[in-house]
Short mmCIF file of C-alpha atoms in Angstrom, two decimals:
data_model
loop_
_atom_site.label_atom_id
_atom_site.label_comp_id
_atom_site.label_asym_id
_atom_site.label_seq_id
_atom_site.Cartn_x
_atom_site.Cartn_y
_atom_site.Cartn_z
CA MET A 1 -7.21 9.06 20.24
CA ARG A 2 -6.44 12.16 18.33
CA ALA A 3 -2.82 11.55 18.41
CA GLY A 4 -3.29 8.07 16.89
CA VAL A 5 -5.55 9.44 14.16
CA GLY A 6 -2.99 12.10 13.30
CA LEU A 7 -0.32 9.48 13.16
CA VAL A 8 -2.37 7.35 10.78
CA LEU A 9 -3.22 10.25 8.48
CA GLY A 10 0.36 11.41 8.53
CA GLY A 11 1.60 8.07 7.59
CA ALA A 12 -1.01 7.69 4.69
CA MET A 13 -0.17 11.25 3.41
CA SER A 14 3.45 10.40 3.45
CA VAL A 15 2.78 7.29 1.36
CA GLN A 16 0.66 9.18 -1.24
CA PHE A 17 2.98 12.23 -1.54
CA GLY A 18 5.81 9.73 -1.79
CA SER A 19 4.27 8.33 -4.86
CA ALA A 20 3.73 11.81 -6.31
CA VAL A 21 7.51 12.52 -5.76
CA ALA A 22 8.26 9.10 -7.43
CA ALA A 23 6.24 10.17 -10.35
CA LEU A 24 8.39 13.17 -10.72
CA LEU A 25 11.51 10.98 -10.79
CA PHE A 26 10.08 8.89 -13.72
CA PRO A 27 11.45 11.22 -16.60
CA ARG A 28 14.88 10.86 -14.97
CA ALA A 29 14.97 7.09 -14.03
CA GLY A 30 11.94 5.52 -15.38
CA ALA A 31 9.19 3.87 -13.37
CA ALA A 32 11.08 0.58 -13.18
CA GLY A 33 14.24 2.35 -12.07
CA VAL A 34 12.40 4.22 -9.34
CA VAL A 35 10.87 0.95 -8.05
CA THR A 36 14.30 -0.65 -7.97
CA LEU A 37 15.88 2.42 -6.29
CA ARG A 38 13.06 2.75 -3.68
CA LEU A 39 13.12 -1.19 -2.90
CA LEU A 40 16.88 -1.32 -2.53
CA ILE A 41 17.08 1.70 -0.18
CA ALA A 42 14.08 0.45 1.83
CA ALA A 43 15.58 -3.04 2.06
CA VAL A 44 18.97 -1.81 3.15
CA LEU A 45 17.47 0.37 5.95
CA LEU A 46 15.10 -2.40 7.14
CA LEU A 47 17.87 -5.09 7.14
CA VAL A 48 20.22 -2.71 9.14
CA VAL A 49 17.64 -1.86 11.68
CA CYS A 50 15.85 -5.10 12.11
CA ARG A 51 18.98 -7.49 11.63
CA PRO A 52 16.77 -10.47 11.05
CA ARG A 53 18.03 -13.85 11.91
CA LEU A 54 18.84 -15.90 9.01
CA ARG A 55 19.18 -19.47 10.56
CA GLY A 56 16.71 -21.64 12.21
CA HIS A 57 13.92 -21.00 9.67
CA SER A 58 12.08 -23.87 8.01
CA ARG A 59 11.40 -24.22 4.26
CA GLY A 60 7.94 -23.09 4.96
CA ASP A 61 9.19 -19.93 6.49
CA TRP A 62 11.35 -19.14 3.60
CA ALA A 63 8.51 -19.86 1.06
CA VAL A 64 6.33 -17.49 2.84
CA ALA A 65 9.19 -14.80 2.90
CA ALA A 66 9.68 -15.43 -0.89
CA GLY A 67 5.97 -15.06 -1.52
CA PHE A 68 6.01 -11.98 0.45
CA GLY A 69 8.84 -10.54 -1.53
CA ILE A 70 7.15 -11.41 -4.83
CA ALA A 71 3.98 -9.68 -3.77
CA LEU A 72 5.87 -6.60 -2.63
CA ALA A 73 7.90 -6.40 -5.89
CA GLY A 74 4.85 -7.02 -8.03
CA MET A 75 2.62 -4.53 -6.09
CA ASN A 76 5.17 -1.71 -6.35
CA THR A 77 6.23 -2.39 -9.92
CA LEU A 78 2.66 -2.44 -11.41
CA PHE A 79 1.68 0.61 -9.30
CA TYR A 80 4.46 2.63 -10.48
CA GLN A 81 3.70 1.64 -14.12
CA ALA A 82 0.17 2.66 -13.52
CA ILE A 83 0.96 6.28 -12.09
CA ASP A 84 3.30 6.55 -15.02
CA ARG A 85 0.27 6.36 -17.33
CA ILE A 86 -2.92 7.65 -15.39
CA PRO A 87 -3.38 10.27 -12.44
CA LEU A 88 -2.46 9.29 -9.02
CA GLY A 89 -6.03 9.46 -7.68
CA PRO A 90 -7.72 6.98 -10.06
CA ALA A 91 -4.65 4.63 -9.83
CA VAL A 92 -5.03 4.32 -6.04
CA THR A 93 -8.86 4.06 -6.42
CA LEU A 94 -8.47 1.09 -8.80
CA GLU A 95 -5.62 -0.41 -6.73
CA VAL A 96 -7.82 -0.42 -3.54
CA LEU A 97 -10.16 -2.81 -5.26
CA GLY A 98 -7.75 -5.64 -4.50
CA PRO A 99 -7.93 -5.51 -0.72
CA LEU A 100 -11.52 -4.55 -0.96
CA THR A 101 -12.39 -7.65 -2.73
CA LEU A 102 -10.40 -9.69 -0.21
CA SER A 103 -12.22 -8.09 2.56
CA VAL A 104 -15.57 -8.86 0.98
CA VAL A 105 -14.66 -12.55 0.39
CA ALA A 106 -13.27 -12.95 3.75
CA ALA A 107 -16.28 -11.40 5.60
CA ARG A 108 -18.74 -13.94 4.07
CA ARG A 109 -21.61 -11.61 5.07
CA ARG A 110 -24.44 -10.44 2.95
CA ALA A 111 -23.75 -6.71 3.64
CA SER A 112 -20.30 -7.32 2.17
CA TRP A 113 -21.90 -7.57 -1.15
CA LEU A 114 -23.60 -4.31 -0.88
CA TRP A 115 -20.12 -2.56 -0.41
CA ALA A 116 -18.90 -4.58 -3.39
CA GLY A 117 -21.68 -3.16 -5.46
CA LEU A 118 -20.94 0.46 -4.32
CA ALA A 119 -17.28 -0.11 -5.31
CA LEU A 120 -18.34 -1.41 -8.68
CA ALA A 121 -20.52 1.68 -9.21
CA GLY A 122 -17.60 3.88 -8.44
CA VAL A 123 -15.39 2.01 -11.01
CA ALA A 124 -18.24 2.34 -13.56
CA LEU A 125 -18.40 6.13 -12.92
CA LEU A 126 -14.65 6.29 -13.15
CA GLY A 127 -14.87 4.88 -16.59
CA TYR A 128 -17.97 6.62 -17.63
CA GLN A 129 -16.00 9.06 -19.80
CA GLY A 130 -14.05 6.14 -21.24
CA PHE A 131 -10.91 4.41 -19.93
CA ASP A 132 -9.14 5.77 -23.03
CA ARG A 133 -8.95 8.97 -21.15
CA LEU A 134 -7.26 7.20 -18.31
CA ASP A 135 -5.23 4.94 -20.76
CA PRO A 136 -6.33 1.31 -20.77
CA ALA A 137 -2.82 -0.12 -19.82
CA GLY A 138 -2.53 2.29 -16.86
CA ALA A 139 -5.82 1.08 -15.50
CA ALA A 140 -4.90 -2.47 -16.03
CA PHE A 141 -1.67 -1.92 -14.23
CA ALA A 142 -3.42 -0.48 -11.27
CA LEU A 143 -5.80 -3.33 -11.17
CA GLY A 144 -3.00 -5.76 -11.25
CA ALA A 145 -1.22 -3.84 -8.42
CA GLY A 146 -4.60 -4.45 -6.55
CA VAL A 147 -4.34 -8.17 -7.00
CA MET A 148 -0.74 -8.11 -5.74
CA TRP A 149 -1.90 -5.97 -2.85
CA ALA A 150 -4.24 -8.62 -1.74
CA GLY A 151 -1.46 -11.13 -2.09
CA TYR A 152 0.64 -8.88 0.20
CA ILE A 153 -2.02 -8.80 2.82
CA VAL A 154 -2.22 -12.63 2.86
CA PHE A 155 1.70 -13.19 3.12
CA SER A 156 2.06 -10.29 5.48
CA ALA A 157 -0.23 -12.01 7.89
CA ARG A 158 1.59 -15.48 7.39
CA ALA A 159 5.15 -13.66 7.85
CA GLY A 160 3.80 -12.13 11.12
CA GLN A 161 3.00 -15.52 12.36
CA ARG A 162 6.29 -17.17 11.33
CA PHE A 163 8.89 -14.32 11.96
CA PRO A 164 9.33 -12.18 15.11
CA LYS A 165 8.85 -8.37 14.96
CA ALA A 166 9.34 -6.99 11.45
CA ASP A 167 12.00 -9.69 10.42
CA GLY A 168 9.71 -11.14 7.77
CA LEU A 169 9.05 -7.70 6.29
CA ALA A 170 12.91 -7.01 6.20
CA LEU A 171 13.57 -10.29 4.43
CA ALA A 172 10.63 -9.83 2.03
CA MET A 173 11.90 -6.27 1.23
CA GLY A 174 15.37 -7.70 0.47
CA ALA A 175 13.81 -10.27 -1.85
CA ALA A 176 11.73 -7.75 -3.47
CA ALA A 177 14.73 -5.58 -4.20
CA LEU A 178 16.69 -8.38 -5.83
CA LEU A 179 13.60 -9.32 -7.93
CA SER A 180 13.38 -5.61 -9.15
CA LEU A 181 16.98 -5.42 -10.17
CA PRO A 182 16.86 -7.02 -13.67
CA LEU A 183 14.06 -4.70 -14.62
CA GLY A 184 15.25 -1.35 -13.17
CA ALA A 185 18.97 -1.49 -12.68
CA ARG A 186 20.62 1.48 -14.68
CA PRO A 187 23.88 3.22 -14.29
CA HIS A 188 22.30 6.65 -13.86
CA LEU A 189 20.34 5.44 -10.74
CA LEU A 190 23.68 6.42 -8.80
CA GLU A 191 23.55 10.01 -9.98
CA PRO A 192 23.48 12.28 -6.98
CA VAL A 193 20.14 13.85 -7.78
CA THR A 194 18.42 10.62 -8.73
CA LEU A 195 19.89 8.82 -5.77
CA GLY A 196 18.87 11.63 -3.42
CA LEU A 197 15.20 11.74 -4.71
CA GLY A 198 15.08 7.87 -4.62
CA THR A 199 16.01 8.11 -0.82
CA VAL A 200 13.23 10.63 -0.32
CA VAL A 201 10.78 8.29 -1.97
CA ALA A 202 11.95 5.37 0.03
CA LEU A 203 11.68 7.25 3.34
CA MET A 204 8.23 8.81 2.56
CA SER A 205 6.83 5.62 1.00
CA SER A 206 8.05 2.91 3.43
CA VAL A 207 10.16 4.01 6.38
CA LEU A 208 8.25 6.97 7.80
CA PRO A 209 4.69 5.58 7.25
CA TYR A 210 5.64 2.23 8.73
CA THR A 211 7.12 3.93 11.88
CA LEU A 212 3.97 6.05 12.15
CA GLU A 213 1.75 3.29 11.68
CA LEU A 214 3.30 1.17 14.40
CA ARG A 215 2.84 3.98 16.75
CA ALA A 216 -0.64 4.60 15.88
CA LEU A 217 -1.56 0.88 16.45
CA ARG A 218 -0.37 1.34 20.14
CA ARG A 219 -3.21 4.05 20.45
CA LEU A 220 -6.00 2.91 18.15
CA PRO A 221 -8.00 -0.28 17.66
CA THR A 222 -7.19 -1.88 14.48
CA SER A 223 -10.56 -1.39 13.24
CA THR A 224 -10.38 2.34 13.49
CA PHE A 225 -6.90 2.13 11.89
CA ALA A 226 -8.28 0.21 8.84
CA VAL A 227 -11.13 2.60 8.39
CA LEU A 228 -8.70 5.62 8.30
CA MET A 229 -6.36 3.78 5.84
CA SER A 230 -9.44 3.56 3.60
CA LEU A 231 -9.04 7.31 2.79
CA GLY A 232 -6.03 6.44 0.72
CA PRO A 233 -7.62 7.40 -2.75
CA ALA A 234 -8.71 10.79 -1.32
CA LEU A 235 -5.15 11.54 -0.14
CA ALA A 236 -3.83 10.31 -3.40
CA VAL A 237 -6.16 12.75 -5.36
CA LEU A 238 -4.90 15.53 -3.13
CA ALA A 239 -1.16 14.50 -3.57
CA GLY A 240 -1.73 14.33 -7.42
CA TRP A 241 -3.27 17.85 -7.40
CA THR A 242 -0.80 19.66 -5.28
CA VAL A 243 2.37 17.99 -6.54
CA LEU A 244 1.59 16.91 -10.06
CA GLY A 245 -1.10 19.39 -11.03
CA GLN A 246 -3.56 16.54 -11.74
CA ARG A 247 -7.21 17.54 -11.67
CA LEU A 248 -10.21 15.20 -11.76
CA SER A 249 -13.65 15.88 -13.05
CA ALA A 250 -16.53 16.19 -10.61
CA LEU A 251 -17.76 12.65 -11.80
CA GLU A 252 -14.30 11.10 -11.22
CA LEU A 253 -14.32 12.67 -7.69
CA VAL A 254 -17.70 11.10 -7.09
CA ALA A 255 -16.34 7.75 -8.20
CA VAL A 256 -13.43 8.13 -5.74
CA ALA A 257 -15.83 8.93 -2.93
CA LEU A 258 -17.86 5.86 -3.77
CA VAL A 259 -14.97 3.58 -3.65
CA ILE A 260 -13.74 5.13 -0.26
CA ALA A 261 -17.29 4.56 1.10
CA ALA A 262 -17.41 0.90 -0.03
CA SER A 263 -13.85 0.34 1.56
CA VAL A 264 -14.87 1.88 4.83
CA GLY A 265 -18.04 -0.22 4.83
CA ALA A 266 -16.26 -3.38 3.89
CA VAL A 267 -13.67 -2.92 6.63
CA ARG A 268 -16.35 -2.44 9.27
CA THR A 269 -18.26 -5.36 8.12
CA SER A 270 -15.45 -7.60 8.14
CA GLN A 271 -14.67 -6.77 11.83
CA PRO A 272 -15.79 -9.44 14.37
CA THR A 273 -18.39 -8.38 16.66
CA PRO A 274 -16.78 -7.77 20.11
CA ARG A 275 -17.92 -9.76 23.09
CA PRO A 276 -19.45 -7.91 26.06
CA GLY A 277 -16.70 -6.63 28.22
CA SER A 278 -13.85 -7.27 25.79
CA ARG A 279 -11.32 -4.62 24.84
CA PRO A 280 -10.55 -3.69 21.20
CA ALA A 281 -7.59 -5.62 19.92
CA ARG A 282 -4.36 -3.58 19.42
CA SER A 283 -1.06 -4.92 18.21
CA PRO A 284 2.07 -2.95 17.24
CA GLU A 285 3.26 -5.82 15.14
CA THR A 286 0.31 -6.44 12.78
CA ARG A 287 -0.89 -4.44 9.86
CA PRO A 288 -4.45 -4.22 8.78
CA ALA A 289 -5.76 -5.21 5.34
CA LEU A 290 -5.93 -1.77 3.64
CA LEU A 291 -2.31 -0.98 4.02
CA PRO A 292 0.27 -1.13 1.41
CA ASP A 293 3.99 -0.92 1.94
#
């Protein structure tokens, strides 16, 4: 159990610190350029490792893979635009409202609306000093990334049903990389320093966390996994502070804590009540809701 928890937290920290490293690369390559570099490298690695089959898929399968790729490209592009304008902690806090809303709607339970209200209270506190301090565009990009994150969850589940292993993810990552090229392709992306840091970002934000998460899911129930993933905003605050020197006020930290509490509550509420004698579901090939790529 402890090993599984450590793997989840290690993967989550890798994602958030990868985002912090990406922010350091923005002055050199721009937010769009970093997205393109990250998606291209991650796509190449996944396609080489997974070697997905290209024949024998229906139009519906390819439509799901395309939708998955659009969600991936949109989520990453909007999120990187957000952290180019506002601190990492608030950006992740606003972004997590997307999957949180999806959990509340999917649960269809009265208790879910309590968690929704708690999340709204956190957002209200976050904007208490004025979203102009955060930059309205940055906040809007973070909320947009949350919407795309919700789409990612839906298409990820459908891809898992239609494609074996991680083939759907590999194909979707390839599609996302192609979609990002017109926005971020620049000659200086191939400079050694930029390419090296881009590889670090791809490894920390995609390859390493995905590997750790798959191993964790073999040791933990998915409900426990999802609750631990709800700590993303707190880890983002830590990464923003240690890597980027971003400090939040006490009120903003309380706002982040409220959104985390709402996410944990919503995840627990959305879990089906286990039948007597049943075992917790564990699957190495599915990814819970509160989990971005």
